[in-house]
Amino acid sequence: MIRWSQQLIPTLREAPAEAEIPSHQLMLRAGLIRKLAGGLYTFLPLGHRALRKVEQIVREEMDRAGALEVLMPAMHPQELWEQTGRFGVLKEVMFKIKDRQERNLVLGPTHEEVVTDLVAHEVQSYRQLPINLYQIQTKFRDEIRPRFGLMRAKEFIMKDAYSFDMNLEGVERSYRAMYTAYERIFKRAGLRTKAVEADTGAMGGSASHEFMVLADAGEDGVIECDACAYAANLERAEGVGRGEKVFADADKTPAVVATPNRKTITGVATFFQTTPARLIKTLIYLADEKPVAVLVPGDREVNEIKLKRALKCAALALADDVMISKVTGAPVGFAGPVGLTIPVIADEKLQGYRGAITGANQADAHLVNVDLARDAQVGTWGDLSNANAGDGCPRCGQGQLVAKRGIEVGHVFKLGTKYSEALGAGYLDPDGQRKIAIMGCYGIGVTRTLQSVIEQSHDANGIVWPISIAPYQVEVLPINVAHGPTMEAALKIAAELEAAGFDVLFDDRDERPGVKFKDADLLGLPIRVNVGEKGLAKGVLEIKLRHTGEMRTAAPEQAFAAVQAAAAELRQAVTPA
Ligand code: ATP
Ligand code: MG
């Protein structure tokens, strides 16, 4: 049992203005964390207690799944990252330092290189495989926009696991084991998550899933089907367009129409009194420095991840105004595919577009009656645009897609042999043949998970902790600490609970009851025992459940059993099936 007066719980009445989302505000207000600098946070005792409980759940489930815990350095030789070619890709995001001998080091944003190097040295034979190594460790990323407290920090705790297998069936088994472990971890932490298909870079198929917490504060777009289980990150989601493709005057020849100052899709659509879907949006990109025209329907956004893959380029960026004028002959806002001499790549949802409207490649003018196949030279077709809410489902063909926001708390990924090949992680098979190990990697943002629980579980008065990760499970609250019998009864129940293994916070502060109740709701410990003079006169203690607000009463000698019963109910909610 800890007494409030001896604990460090600096609660705040108001959240600092910079905290934009509820979970960030509550972590500050309840005295769980404090900001050192942008993206850098200290865990105060209560925050740290909750964090340790999350870590322990992660650890137990990883161990249960057969993974082995290790601890790798946060600091890596830069050279190792150069060996896999990732220094070039991630140098922006990595913190780079030098030691006194001027050796280049980086602070690890992730550990594929380090773990693969380890396995390359320590695993020789098929007898040592499969193996899955994990750690719970601090990562460093120079994020463009650290924000929302622990959600996107410069320094954060990740659980990262890496599996090494001999064949594809083995990889599948390792992947499934981690997927199941993740479901159990999030359930035990009291978090509702949804596994969605995620982008896999070069690899296709269902080789990657992200575990998302659906929330308005989410930075990821999530698309799901309202009829089947299809769910994908917006970056990857495919939607079946259901809109029309043949518009009025489809058979006429293109004609230039003056559209002074109409540069945006909505501006042009309003001008022609038509829908954005009838417009063909034309964007000029530089793919490996070479200009290319990218066409998508006017009501869709270009998906740069899909575009990059379709163009098979290393670098992709929107062209600047000068380049746009050079290749289209018009100022920005009037580009169109007809008559362009640079390569044109079009979204497959534009196939069959007739009677469409595009920029005319002249200032203040658009082209109407465009038949894309007849009037333009499309070199490549591909899936280049985001799925939209309302699209048909690519999986079941029946349902309609719905758009949501999500926070990525975990990520499982079949990696293949990219790292094992580059760093020589192989083994001798039973025939003495040297083979390359096939990898999977599996991350959980431990600190992000902790904050996500609060984002998902709070009310107007404060946090509503799941019992599994609450800093303390029970708060004992003597209403008047100056009243002898109150203190006696409160200390007795607290001691009983403590002896039975409960984590107990004892609010011994000489404060007005209103202040203590408000703080208790803000802290959000699952079970509260109010001990007061009035109750004792009636022969009862009050047991308040934070998640429902339900108030139960029990005679002092029955209070222990009543708390135990309440705790058992709360544990049900965080027990995996
Ligand atoms: P994001 O897309 O949010 O930047 P990511 O896909 O780059 O994340 P991974 O490399 O998959 O992240 O890392 C594994 C997990 O680490 C993520 O699922 C997320 O929960 C967590 N994580 C990543 N970046 C941060 C960060 N800056 N702060 C806190 N947690 C993070
Ligand atoms: Mg990820």
XYZ file of C-alpha atoms and ligand atoms in Angstrom:
609
model
C 0.000 0.000 0.000
C 1.217 3.472 -0.771
C -0.055 6.647 0.823
C -0.990 9.422 -1.576
C 1.001 11.924 0.476
C 4.135 9.824 -0.034
C 3.568 9.226 -3.735
C 4.313 11.732 -6.522
C 0.921 12.378 -8.146
C 0.940 15.927 -9.489
C -2.620 16.147 -10.817
C -3.596 19.201 -12.842
C -6.993 20.830 -13.026
C -6.405 21.984 -16.598
C -4.467 20.305 -19.356
C -1.618 22.302 -20.911
C -2.780 23.883 -24.161
C -0.378 21.894 -26.309
C -2.172 18.622 -25.482
C -4.683 18.263 -28.294
C -6.187 14.828 -27.768
C -7.941 13.404 -24.691
C -5.362 10.733 -23.870
C -2.485 13.219 -23.955
C -4.418 15.674 -21.792
C -5.321 12.963 -19.299
C -1.809 11.560 -19.041
C -0.612 15.033 -18.091
C -3.556 15.867 -15.844
C -3.434 12.566 -13.954
C 0.294 13.024 -13.361
C 1.444 10.036 -15.429
C 3.962 11.800 -17.652
C 5.746 15.112 -17.998
C 7.293 16.659 -21.068
C 11.018 17.274 -21.126
C 11.112 18.641 -24.680
C 9.221 18.020 -27.918
C 8.650 14.271 -28.313
C 10.518 13.461 -25.073
C 8.647 12.451 -21.922
C 9.394 11.382 -18.377
C 7.257 8.658 -16.867
C 6.199 9.684 -13.371
C 5.583 6.884 -10.845
C 1.963 6.182 -11.803
C 2.681 6.257 -15.520
C 5.658 4.030 -14.968
C 3.626 1.498 -12.998
C 1.099 1.227 -15.837
C 3.899 1.009 -18.397
C 5.541 -1.843 -16.506
C 2.269 -3.727 -16.447
C 1.868 -3.370 -20.201
C 5.451 -4.545 -20.670
C 4.812 -7.528 -18.439
C 1.765 -8.583 -20.466
C 3.786 -8.257 -23.661
C 6.628 -10.269 -22.136
C 4.375 -13.059 -20.881
C 2.655 -13.452 -24.220
C 5.874 -13.367 -26.221
C 7.360 -16.008 -23.931
C 4.173 -18.040 -24.236
C 4.509 -17.908 -28.029
C 8.029 -19.292 -27.748
C 10.001 -16.131 -28.473
C 13.245 -15.551 -26.552
C 13.928 -12.249 -24.838
C 17.206 -10.438 -25.518
C 18.349 -6.844 -25.142
C 20.231 -5.232 -27.989
C 22.099 -1.919 -27.899
C 20.299 1.283 -28.768
C 23.504 2.538 -30.415
C 24.606 0.893 -33.653
C 27.580 1.282 -35.951
C 26.374 3.179 -39.005
C 28.313 0.780 -41.177
C 25.898 -2.048 -40.379
C 23.060 0.030 -41.780
C 25.075 0.741 -44.874
C 25.467 -2.979 -45.479
C 21.720 -3.420 -45.987
C 21.344 -0.167 -47.896
C 18.982 1.192 -45.283
C 21.223 4.011 -44.128
C 20.333 5.809 -47.339
C 16.610 5.193 -46.869
C 16.340 6.049 -43.174
C 19.120 8.575 -42.596
C 16.565 11.369 -42.248
C 14.773 9.590 -39.431
C 17.891 8.357 -37.637
C 19.771 10.265 -34.976
C 23.433 10.174 -35.949
C 26.273 10.572 -33.505
C 30.043 10.164 -33.356
C 32.194 8.705 -30.620
C 35.498 10.288 -29.557
C 37.303 8.376 -32.271
C 34.998 9.983 -34.805
C 33.324 6.659 -35.523
C 29.812 7.056 -36.955
C 27.030 5.644 -34.846
C 23.262 5.807 -35.107
C 20.528 5.482 -32.505
C 18.409 2.540 -33.599
C 14.951 3.349 -34.977
C 14.405 -0.442 -35.305
C 16.655 -3.519 -35.075
C 16.492 -5.708 -38.189
C 20.171 -5.064 -38.908
C 21.412 -5.762 -35.397
C 19.381 -8.921 -34.846
C 20.235 -10.331 -38.261
C 23.912 -9.682 -37.646
C 23.572 -11.534 -34.345
C 21.864 -14.522 -35.925
C 24.391 -14.550 -38.760
C 27.081 -15.119 -36.128
C 25.272 -17.382 -33.679
C 23.140 -19.673 -35.837
C 24.882 -22.233 -38.010
C 22.633 -25.242 -38.291
C 19.053 -26.085 -39.168
C 18.902 -27.608 -35.677
C 18.908 -24.087 -34.213
C 15.902 -23.017 -36.279
C 13.256 -21.741 -36.114
C 14.148 -19.013 -33.670
C 12.322 -15.859 -32.649
C 14.204 -13.189 -30.671
C 12.493 -10.231 -29.059
C 13.276 -7.278 -26.853
C 11.455 -4.475 -25.083
C 13.662 -1.498 -25.690
C 13.901 2.205 -26.458
C 13.812 3.339 -30.077
C 14.809 6.713 -31.481
C 13.230 8.375 -34.482
C 13.614 11.938 -35.632
C 9.921 12.206 -36.534
C 8.920 15.074 -38.813
C 6.042 15.897 -36.503
C 6.276 14.481 -32.992
C 2.884 14.980 -31.411
C 0.094 13.725 -29.200
C 2.428 12.898 -26.317
C 3.563 9.285 -26.384
C 1.684 8.583 -29.611
C 4.412 9.927 -31.858
C 7.520 10.587 -29.841
C 11.198 10.945 -30.712
C 12.089 8.323 -28.141
C 9.657 5.501 -27.372
C 9.540 1.943 -26.149
C 8.922 -0.788 -28.666
C 8.644 -4.511 -28.363
C 10.312 -5.829 -31.466
C 10.548 -9.501 -32.387
C 12.296 -11.147 -35.306
C 11.687 -14.697 -36.492
C 14.056 -16.814 -38.582
C 12.663 -19.798 -40.448
C 13.775 -22.317 -43.027
C 10.794 -22.354 -45.347
C 7.550 -20.578 -46.152
C 5.430 -22.898 -44.004
C 7.709 -22.061 -41.091
C 7.349 -18.331 -41.718
C 3.586 -18.729 -41.858
C 3.647 -20.558 -38.511
C 5.817 -17.893 -36.881
C 3.613 -15.155 -38.304
C 0.425 -16.803 -37.048
C 1.943 -17.298 -33.589
C 2.777 -13.592 -33.367
C -0.636 -12.574 -34.744
C -2.322 -14.648 -32.038
C 0.038 -13.317 -29.355
C -0.863 -9.764 -30.420
C -4.576 -10.477 -30.144
C -3.989 -11.807 -26.629
C -1.725 -8.901 -25.638
C -4.171 -6.208 -26.683
C -7.110 -8.028 -25.125
C -5.222 -8.380 -21.854
C -4.256 -4.702 -21.922
C -7.942 -3.834 -22.252
C -7.574 -2.495 -25.786
C -9.976 -3.192 -28.657
C -7.949 -3.470 -31.863
C -8.629 -4.343 -35.447
C -6.097 -6.133 -37.622
C -5.967 -4.576 -41.073
C -4.023 -5.498 -44.179
C -1.038 -3.230 -44.532
C 1.331 -2.185 -47.250
C 4.242 -4.540 -47.686
C 6.513 -2.566 -49.945
C 7.853 -5.023 -52.470
C 5.964 -8.082 -51.223
C 2.337 -8.765 -52.007
C -0.322 -10.962 -50.479
C -1.417 -10.882 -46.872
C 2.170 -10.570 -45.725
C 1.555 -7.735 -43.311
C -1.081 -6.683 -40.824
C -1.314 -3.625 -38.634
C -3.195 -3.709 -35.366
C -5.245 -0.551 -35.249
C -7.126 1.172 -32.487
C -10.038 2.903 -34.148
C -10.132 6.488 -32.882
C -10.727 9.975 -34.250
C -7.205 10.916 -33.179
C -5.719 8.206 -35.410
C -3.167 9.290 -37.975
C -3.861 6.338 -40.273
C -6.784 5.917 -42.611
C -8.547 2.569 -42.273
C -10.979 1.155 -44.806
C -13.347 -1.648 -43.879
C -16.191 -3.489 -45.551
C -19.626 -3.232 -43.986
C -20.469 -6.780 -45.068
C -17.336 -8.948 -44.736
C -14.110 -8.984 -42.703
C -12.098 -7.019 -45.279
C -10.136 -4.239 -43.583
C -7.020 -2.491 -44.838
C -4.858 0.508 -44.205
C -5.898 3.284 -46.591
C -2.393 3.131 -48.079
C -3.135 -0.351 -49.301
C -6.928 -0.594 -49.549
C -8.475 -1.318 -52.908
C -11.910 -0.027 -53.687
C -14.181 -1.024 -56.543
C -15.403 2.198 -58.136
C -19.132 2.209 -58.741
C -19.556 5.606 -60.331
C -20.363 6.303 -63.966
C -17.639 6.589 -66.580
C -19.576 7.712 -69.598
C -20.837 11.237 -69.219
C -22.997 13.555 -71.360
C -21.715 14.340 -74.848
C -19.413 11.309 -74.750
C -19.331 11.031 -78.531
C -18.430 14.633 -79.297
C -14.881 15.717 -80.007
C -12.852 17.595 -77.407
C -13.488 21.313 -77.182
C -11.648 24.004 -75.273
C -13.775 26.008 -72.845
C -12.534 29.163 -71.130
C -12.453 28.646 -67.349
C -10.834 31.798 -65.969
C -9.219 31.209 -62.592
C -10.833 27.795 -62.109
C -7.840 25.816 -60.905
C -9.262 23.430 -58.342
C -11.373 20.342 -58.851
C -14.320 21.835 -56.983
C -13.919 25.163 -58.786
C -14.042 23.459 -62.162
C -16.851 21.063 -61.207
C -18.957 23.994 -60.005
C -18.221 25.928 -63.178
C -19.451 23.036 -65.359
C -22.253 22.196 -62.915
C -21.054 18.626 -62.741
C -19.575 16.171 -60.224
C -15.836 15.995 -59.423
C -15.903 12.367 -60.622
C -16.335 13.595 -64.197
C -13.023 15.409 -64.055
C -9.696 13.775 -64.773
C -7.183 15.072 -62.257
C -3.720 15.431 -63.808
C -0.690 15.743 -61.568
C 2.885 16.097 -62.694
C 5.349 14.050 -60.656
C 9.069 13.562 -60.846
C 9.865 9.862 -60.740
C 13.611 9.473 -60.303
C 13.889 13.061 -61.551
C 11.906 12.404 -64.756
C 8.504 14.055 -65.255
C 5.433 11.862 -65.562
C 1.743 12.774 -65.757
C -0.446 10.935 -63.283
C -4.199 10.734 -63.896
C -6.842 9.906 -61.308
C -10.593 10.557 -61.188
C -11.396 14.025 -59.832
C -13.019 12.633 -56.700
C -9.962 10.584 -55.666
C -6.561 11.235 -54.167
C -3.335 9.915 -55.654
C -1.888 7.207 -53.416
C 1.855 7.799 -53.623
C 2.725 4.380 -52.224
C 0.743 2.664 -54.969
C 2.100 5.129 -57.537
C 5.688 4.530 -56.532
C 5.229 0.809 -56.872
C 3.530 1.152 -60.277
C 6.336 3.398 -61.544
C 9.003 1.158 -59.972
C 10.966 4.255 -58.997
C 13.173 4.977 -55.992
C 12.348 8.663 -55.588
C 8.977 10.273 -56.156
C 7.963 13.886 -55.665
C 5.419 16.337 -57.000
C 6.931 18.589 -59.666
C 7.323 22.264 -58.859
C 5.513 25.078 -60.683
C 8.392 25.696 -63.057
C 8.510 22.060 -64.151
C 4.719 21.910 -64.491
C 4.703 24.948 -66.781
C 7.547 23.487 -68.771
C 5.873 20.143 -69.493
C 2.266 21.341 -69.855
C 2.840 24.769 -71.351
C 0.353 26.167 -68.830
C 0.382 27.508 -65.301
C -0.475 25.171 -62.428
C -4.123 24.117 -62.403
C -4.700 23.521 -66.085
C -2.814 20.306 -66.828
C -4.500 17.596 -68.860
C -3.396 14.411 -70.623
C -4.319 15.421 -74.163
C -1.280 16.377 -76.206
C 1.315 15.782 -73.489
C 4.676 14.528 -74.617
C 5.825 13.102 -71.271
C 4.817 9.573 -70.177
C 1.250 9.289 -68.863
C 0.182 6.807 -66.217
C -3.513 6.506 -65.382
C -5.569 5.051 -62.580
C -7.475 1.998 -63.763
C -10.691 3.531 -62.424
C -10.421 5.912 -65.397
C -10.665 3.085 -67.894
C -13.615 3.726 -70.189
C -13.848 7.420 -69.277
C -15.713 9.304 -72.012
C -17.297 12.728 -71.965
C -14.832 13.711 -69.254
C -13.311 17.088 -68.440
C -9.568 17.784 -68.125
C -7.193 20.718 -68.094
C -6.438 22.015 -71.605
C -2.728 22.664 -71.043
C -3.391 26.359 -71.577
C -3.934 29.081 -69.026
C -7.555 29.495 -67.901
C -8.942 26.723 -70.090
C -10.340 23.194 -69.793
C -11.104 20.527 -72.318
C -14.565 18.922 -72.420
C -15.852 15.780 -74.199
C -12.608 13.924 -73.528
C -12.535 10.218 -74.393
C -9.418 9.116 -72.577
C -8.601 6.135 -74.803
C -9.289 8.083 -78.000
C -7.733 11.440 -77.123
C -4.725 10.716 -74.893
C -1.701 8.447 -74.907
C -1.882 6.488 -71.677
C 1.292 4.441 -71.392
C 0.510 2.556 -68.189
C -2.628 1.726 -66.213
C -2.581 0.796 -62.548
C -4.226 1.126 -59.170
C -2.963 4.611 -58.263
C -5.685 6.103 -56.123
C -7.080 5.764 -52.634
C -10.188 3.765 -51.996
C -13.149 5.984 -51.147
C -15.945 5.398 -48.667
C -18.851 4.043 -50.648
C -16.673 1.991 -53.034
C -17.516 -1.661 -53.514
C -15.580 -4.242 -51.497
C -12.755 -5.911 -53.443
C -13.106 -9.063 -51.320
C -16.786 -10.006 -51.108
C -18.088 -7.831 -53.934
C -21.267 -7.293 -51.905
C -20.473 -4.805 -49.201
C -19.687 -1.136 -49.249
C -16.445 0.340 -47.919
C -16.458 2.555 -44.862
C -13.622 4.937 -43.915
C -12.333 5.265 -40.345
C -9.283 6.593 -38.503
C -6.861 4.335 -36.676
C -3.835 4.393 -34.365
C -1.279 1.730 -35.318
C -0.262 -0.028 -32.115
C 1.276 -3.145 -33.623
C 2.609 -4.426 -36.895
C 3.380 -7.970 -38.046
C 5.341 -8.397 -41.238
C 6.730 -11.224 -43.364
C 10.118 -9.881 -44.363
C 11.537 -12.509 -46.659
C 15.307 -12.670 -47.093
C 16.246 -9.024 -47.639
C 18.210 -8.716 -44.380
C 19.347 -12.308 -44.006
C 20.827 -12.182 -47.485
C 22.548 -8.845 -46.989
C 24.062 -9.844 -43.655
C 24.593 -13.539 -44.255
C 22.110 -15.047 -41.807
C 21.997 -18.602 -43.027
C 22.300 -22.194 -41.881
C 23.388 -25.591 -43.046
C 20.426 -27.808 -43.908
C 20.401 -31.578 -43.121
C 22.254 -32.234 -46.413
C 25.005 -29.837 -45.503
C 23.766 -27.246 -47.994
C 24.024 -23.608 -47.029
C 20.636 -21.844 -47.025
C 19.382 -18.353 -46.229
C 16.949 -17.880 -43.357
C 13.539 -16.334 -44.038
C 12.546 -13.601 -41.633
C 9.488 -12.044 -40.091
C 9.390 -8.949 -37.895
C 6.819 -7.962 -35.339
C 6.557 -4.642 -33.512
C 4.393 -3.253 -30.764
C 4.582 0.368 -29.715
C 4.503 -0.251 -25.977
C 4.288 3.401 -24.952
C 1.827 4.136 -27.760
C -0.271 1.173 -26.633
C -0.395 2.560 -23.111
C -1.664 5.919 -24.289
C -4.089 4.283 -26.739
C -5.769 2.500 -23.846
C -6.530 5.893 -22.335
C -7.644 7.285 -25.704
C -10.135 4.449 -25.915
C -11.087 4.275 -22.248
C -11.908 7.577 -20.565
C -14.885 9.802 -19.815
C -15.453 13.462 -19.019
C -14.063 13.011 -15.503
C -10.867 11.171 -16.317
C -9.211 7.893 -17.145
C -11.044 4.572 -16.898
C -8.244 2.038 -16.434
C -8.651 -1.621 -17.331
C -7.814 -3.540 -14.176
C -4.910 -5.323 -15.873
C -2.758 -2.241 -16.363
C -4.097 0.252 -13.821
C -1.240 1.776 -11.786
C -3.123 0.574 -8.701
C -6.197 -1.602 -8.798
C -7.859 -0.145 -5.738
C -7.971 3.270 -4.166
C -9.005 3.406 -0.531
C -10.405 6.826 0.254
C -11.010 7.800 3.884
C -13.295 10.815 3.585
C -12.151 12.540 6.762
C -8.638 11.611 7.811
C -9.090 13.426 11.144
C -11.834 11.001 12.194
C -10.264 8.096 14.112
C -12.762 5.306 13.348
C -12.745 6.260 9.641
C -8.974 5.939 9.439
C -9.032 2.714 11.403
C -11.592 1.086 9.089
C -9.848 2.429 5.979
C -6.423 1.173 7.021
C -7.886 -2.201 7.883
C -9.492 -2.784 4.480
C -6.402 -1.423 2.718
C -4.172 -3.827 4.623
C -6.455 -6.780 3.871
C -6.433 -5.959 0.162
C -2.688 -5.444 0.153
C -2.151 -8.804 1.841
C -4.274 -10.458 -0.855
C -1.995 -9.072 -3.557
C -3.917 -5.988 -4.636
C -2.014 -2.814 -5.514
C -3.556 -0.235 -3.207
C -3.383 3.546 -3.222
C -4.457 5.095 0.080
C -5.629 8.691 -0.158
C -4.479 9.954 3.217
C -4.661 13.610 2.218
C -6.429 16.055 4.480
C -8.450 17.543 1.623
C -12.107 18.298 1.066
C -14.043 15.190 -0.055
C -14.896 16.917 -3.355
C -11.212 17.338 -4.190
C -10.422 13.729 -3.326
C -13.360 12.356 -5.328
C -12.439 14.479 -8.354
C -8.847 13.320 -8.237
C -9.974 9.719 -7.839
C -12.113 9.957 -10.970
C -9.265 11.655 -12.849
C -6.802 8.913 -11.878
C -9.432 6.363 -12.848
C -8.358 3.395 -10.734
C -10.904 0.626 -11.347
C -12.177 0.110 -7.799
C -12.554 2.687 -5.080
C -13.459 2.095 -1.466
C -14.946 5.158 0.221
C -14.770 5.057 3.989
C -16.840 7.761 5.711
C -18.335 8.653 9.014
C -21.914 8.520 7.656
C -21.423 5.124 6.057
C -19.798 3.690 9.138
C -22.766 4.924 11.211
C -24.981 2.835 8.903
C -22.451 -0.003 9.115
C -21.230 0.160 5.483
C -18.313 1.041 3.227
C -18.937 2.176 -0.337
C -17.360 0.358 -3.275
C -17.387 2.366 -6.463
C -16.663 0.887 -9.881
C -15.007 3.479 -12.093
C -16.082 2.065 -15.469
C -19.822 2.115 -14.769
C -19.998 4.523 -11.860
C -21.905 1.825 -9.990
C -21.847 2.232 -6.215
C -22.077 -0.891 -4.046
C -22.161 -1.038 -0.275
C -20.819 -3.695 2.047
C -20.398 -4.089 5.779
C -16.754 -3.472 6.755
C -16.141 -7.160 7.332
C -17.654 -8.000 3.916
C -15.863 -5.223 2.040
C -12.844 -7.352 1.202
C -14.989 -10.045 -0.427
C -16.961 -7.381 -2.275
C -13.784 -5.864 -3.748
C -12.561 -9.302 -4.709
C -15.831 -10.038 -6.495
C -15.688 -6.716 -8.342
C -12.073 -7.355 -9.365
C -12.985 -10.797 -10.682
C -15.721 -9.237 -12.841
C -13.292 -6.654 -14.189
C -10.673 -9.300 -14.950
C -13.208 -11.160 -17.079
C -13.194 -8.248 -19.500
C -9.444 -8.548 -20.082
C -9.170 -12.329 -20.296
C -8.485 -13.750 -23.768
C -10.937 -16.378 -24.981
P 4.030 5.046 -37.973
O 3.444 4.662 -39.314
O 2.993 5.350 -36.945
O 5.105 6.073 -38.068
P 5.708 2.788 -38.286
O 4.872 1.949 -39.158
O 6.823 3.554 -38.839
O 4.752 3.758 -37.419
P 6.925 0.467 -37.123
O 8.259 0.602 -37.683
O 5.978 -0.507 -37.695
O 6.236 1.912 -37.061
O 7.089 0.288 -35.548
C 6.362 -0.621 -34.746
C 5.435 0.106 -33.795
O 6.116 1.122 -33.064
C 4.305 0.830 -34.465
O 3.251 -0.047 -34.766
C 3.918 1.864 -33.438
O 3.011 1.308 -32.506
C 5.221 2.167 -32.733
N 5.783 3.464 -33.145
C 6.354 3.779 -34.314
N 6.795 5.038 -34.337
C 6.486 5.564 -33.125
C 6.703 6.840 -32.509
N 7.319 7.826 -33.145
N 6.268 7.016 -31.234
C 5.656 6.022 -30.574
N 5.437 4.809 -31.098
C 5.838 4.562 -32.357
Mg 4.320 0.035 -39.059
